[in-house]
């Protein structure tokens, strides 16, 4: 079994789609751990705010199998693949880290380069697993965050209770 860290984001009916995406992960993986959840502005385009978090799962899938399964989850949520990279997302789930694997393939780069580019990716990742080392780098995620010099003023910590909204029904 390998731990994989997944980045989740949505800005279309975001609470519902994040809740559903997390539910799909919980139904499939026995061990699922969530980071704090943040709201952030869209990056690279004008759009609604995103909800972002990182989820660590323990899996027996290979990276390719996990990647394909995550695409199926996105597709079930209505993810469109014919739109620009920076655009509205119903549900986006990316493998950020897979164990200690370092890979540079067309369909799968690990660790995912966005970790070092965007606060909405690195901050929840460092929050969740501060002492985990970034594969191929050797620094802990807490140190990567501290040294990245990223502005986190656009990240707003939000209450995770929306993840359990369906649980409140009588």
CSV table of C-alpha atoms in Angstrom, one decimal:
chain,number,residue,atom,x,y,z
A,1,UNK,CA,0.0,0.0,0.0
A,2,UNK,CA,1.2,3.5,-0.9
A,3,UNK,CA,0.1,6.9,0.3
A,4,UNK,CA,-0.9,9.3,-2.4
A,5,UNK,CA,-1.7,13.0,-1.9
A,6,UNK,CA,-4.5,14.3,-4.1
A,7,UNK,CA,-5.3,17.9,-4.9
A,8,UNK,CA,-9.1,18.6,-5.2
A,9,UNK,CA,-10.6,21.8,-6.5
A,10,UNK,CA,-13.9,23.0,-7.8
A,11,UNK,CA,-15.6,26.4,-8.6
A,12,UNK,CA,-18.9,25.2,-10.1
A,13,UNK,CA,-21.4,24.3,-7.4
A,14,UNK,CA,-18.1,23.8,-5.4
A,15,UNK,CA,-19.4,22.6,-2.1
A,16,UNK,CA,-21.6,19.9,-3.6
A,17,UNK,CA,-18.9,18.7,-6.0
A,18,UNK,CA,-16.1,18.7,-3.4
A,19,UNK,CA,-18.5,16.8,-1.0
A,20,UNK,CA,-19.3,14.3,-3.7
A,21,UNK,CA,-15.6,13.9,-4.7
A,22,UNK,CA,-14.5,13.3,-1.1
A,23,UNK,CA,-17.4,10.8,-0.8
A,24,UNK,CA,-16.1,8.9,-3.8
A,25,UNK,CA,-12.6,8.7,-2.2
A,26,UNK,CA,-14.0,7.5,1.1
A,27,UNK,CA,-16.1,4.8,-0.7
A,28,UNK,CA,-13.0,3.5,-2.5
A,29,UNK,CA,-10.1,3.9,0.0
A,30,UNK,CA,-10.0,2.6,3.5
A,31,UNK,CA,-7.6,5.3,4.8
A,32,UNK,CA,-8.5,8.9,3.8
A,33,UNK,CA,-7.2,12.0,5.5
A,34,UNK,CA,-8.3,15.6,4.6
A,35,UNK,CA,-6.3,18.8,4.9
A,36,UNK,CA,-7.9,22.1,6.0
A,37,UNK,CA,-10.1,23.4,3.2
A,38,UNK,CA,-9.5,26.8,1.6
A,39,UNK,CA,-11.4,29.2,-0.7
A,40,UNK,CA,-9.3,31.0,-3.2
A,41,UNK,CA,-9.7,33.2,-6.3
A,42,UNK,CA,-9.5,31.7,-9.7
A,43,UNK,CA,-6.0,31.6,-11.2
A,44,UNK,CA,-5.3,32.5,-14.8
A,45,UNK,CA,-8.9,33.5,-15.7
A,46,UNK,CA,-11.9,35.4,-14.3
A,47,UNK,CA,-14.2,33.0,-12.6
A,48,UNK,CA,-16.0,32.1,-9.3
A,49,UNK,CA,-13.8,31.3,-6.3
A,50,UNK,CA,-12.5,27.8,-6.0
A,51,UNK,CA,-12.7,25.5,-3.0
A,52,UNK,CA,-9.4,23.5,-2.6
A,53,UNK,CA,-8.0,20.9,-0.3
A,54,UNK,CA,-5.6,18.0,-0.3
A,55,UNK,CA,-6.7,14.4,0.5
A,56,UNK,CA,-4.2,11.7,1.4
A,57,UNK,CA,-5.3,8.2,0.5
A,58,UNK,CA,-3.6,4.8,1.0
A,59,UNK,CA,-3.9,2.8,-2.2
A,60,UNK,CA,-2.9,-0.5,-3.8
A,61,UNK,CA,-3.4,1.0,-7.2
A,62,UNK,CA,-0.5,1.9,-9.4
A,63,UNK,CA,0.0,5.6,-10.3
A,64,UNK,CA,-1.5,5.0,-13.8
A,65,UNK,CA,-4.5,3.1,-12.3
A,66,UNK,CA,-5.1,5.8,-9.8
A,67,UNK,CA,-4.8,8.5,-12.5
A,68,UNK,CA,-7.3,6.7,-14.7
A,69,UNK,CA,-9.7,6.1,-11.8
A,70,UNK,CA,-9.6,9.8,-10.8
A,71,UNK,CA,-10.4,10.8,-14.4
A,72,UNK,CA,-13.4,8.6,-14.2
A,73,UNK,CA,-14.5,10.3,-11.0
A,74,UNK,CA,-14.1,13.7,-12.7
A,75,UNK,CA,-16.0,12.5,-15.8
A,76,UNK,CA,-18.9,11.3,-13.6
A,77,UNK,CA,-19.1,14.8,-12.2
A,78,UNK,CA,-19.3,16.3,-15.7
A,79,UNK,CA,-15.7,17.4,-16.1
A,80,UNK,CA,-15.0,18.9,-19.5
A,81,UNK,CA,-11.7,18.3,-21.2
A,82,UNK,CA,-12.3,20.5,-24.2
A,83,UNK,CA,-11.7,23.7,-22.3
A,84,UNK,CA,-8.6,25.8,-21.6
A,85,UNK,CA,-6.3,24.6,-18.8
A,86,UNK,CA,-7.2,27.7,-16.7
A,87,UNK,CA,-11.0,27.6,-16.7
A,88,UNK,CA,-14.0,26.8,-14.5
A,89,UNK,CA,-14.0,23.3,-13.0
A,90,UNK,CA,-16.8,21.1,-11.8
A,91,UNK,CA,-14.2,18.8,-10.1
A,92,UNK,CA,-10.5,18.6,-10.6
A,93,UNK,CA,-8.5,15.9,-8.8
A,94,UNK,CA,-4.8,15.6,-9.4
A,95,UNK,CA,-2.2,13.3,-8.0
A,96,UNK,CA,0.3,15.6,-6.3
A,97,UNK,CA,2.6,13.0,-4.7
A,98,UNK,CA,2.6,9.2,-5.0
A,99,UNK,CA,4.8,7.7,-2.3
A,100,UNK,CA,8.3,8.7,-3.0
A,101,UNK,CA,8.0,8.3,-6.8
A,102,UNK,CA,9.6,10.8,-9.1
A,103,UNK,CA,8.2,10.6,-12.7
A,104,UNK,CA,8.2,12.7,-15.8
A,105,UNK,CA,5.7,11.2,-18.2
A,106,UNK,CA,3.3,12.9,-20.6
A,107,UNK,CA,0.2,11.9,-18.6
A,108,UNK,CA,1.8,11.9,-15.1
A,109,UNK,CA,4.5,14.2,-13.6
A,110,UNK,CA,5.3,13.4,-10.0
A,111,UNK,CA,5.6,15.3,-7.8
A,112,UNK,CA,3.1,17.5,-9.6
A,113,UNK,CA,4.8,20.8,-10.7
A,114,UNK,CA,1.9,22.9,-9.4
A,115,UNK,CA,3.0,22.1,-5.9
A,116,UNK,CA,5.8,24.7,-6.3
A,117,UNK,CA,3.7,27.2,-8.2
A,118,UNK,CA,0.5,27.8,-6.4
A,119,UNK,CA,-0.4,28.5,-2.8
A,120,UNK,CA,-3.8,26.8,-3.1
A,121,UNK,CA,-1.9,23.5,-3.8
A,122,UNK,CA,1.2,23.8,-1.5
A,123,UNK,CA,-0.5,25.3,1.6
A,124,UNK,CA,-3.1,22.5,2.2
A,125,UNK,CA,-0.5,19.9,1.3
A,126,UNK,CA,2.0,21.3,3.9
A,127,UNK,CA,-0.9,21.7,6.4
A,128,UNK,CA,-1.8,18.0,6.0
A,129,UNK,CA,1.7,16.5,6.0
A,130,UNK,CA,4.3,19.0,7.2
A,131,UNK,CA,7.0,16.5,8.0
A,132,UNK,CA,6.6,14.5,4.7
A,133,UNK,CA,9.5,15.0,2.3
A,134,UNK,CA,8.8,16.2,-1.2
A,135,UNK,CA,10.1,13.4,-3.4
A,136,UNK,CA,13.2,14.2,-5.3
A,137,UNK,CA,13.7,17.4,-3.2
A,138,UNK,CA,14.5,16.1,0.3
A,139,UNK,CA,12.9,19.1,2.1
A,140,UNK,CA,9.8,18.6,4.3
A,141,UNK,CA,6.6,20.1,2.9
A,142,UNK,CA,6.6,22.6,5.8
A,143,UNK,CA,10.1,23.8,4.8
A,144,UNK,CA,9.1,23.9,1.1
A,145,UNK,CA,6.1,26.1,2.1
A,146,UNK,CA,8.3,28.3,4.4
A,147,UNK,CA,10.9,28.8,1.7
A,148,UNK,CA,8.5,29.2,-1.2
A,149,UNK,CA,7.7,32.8,-0.4
A,150,UNK,CA,4.1,32.4,-1.6
A,151,UNK,CA,1.4,34.9,-0.7
A,152,UNK,CA,-1.3,33.0,1.1
A,153,UNK,CA,-3.4,36.2,1.8
A,154,UNK,CA,-5.8,35.0,-1.0
A,155,UNK,CA,-6.5,31.7,0.8
A,156,UNK,CA,-9.5,31.8,3.2
A,157,UNK,CA,-9.8,28.8,5.6
A,158,UNK,CA,-13.4,27.6,5.4
A,159,UNK,CA,-15.6,25.4,7.7
A,160,UNK,CA,-15.5,21.8,6.5
A,161,UNK,CA,-19.1,21.1,7.8
A,162,UNK,CA,-20.4,21.3,4.3
A,163,UNK,CA,-18.8,17.9,3.7
A,164,UNK,CA,-21.3,16.4,6.0
A,165,UNK,CA,-24.4,18.3,4.8
A,166,UNK,CA,-26.2,15.1,3.7
A,167,UNK,CA,-25.5,13.6,7.2
A,168,UNK,CA,-27.8,16.3,8.7
A,169,UNK,CA,-31.0,15.0,7.1
A,170,UNK,CA,-33.4,13.4,9.5
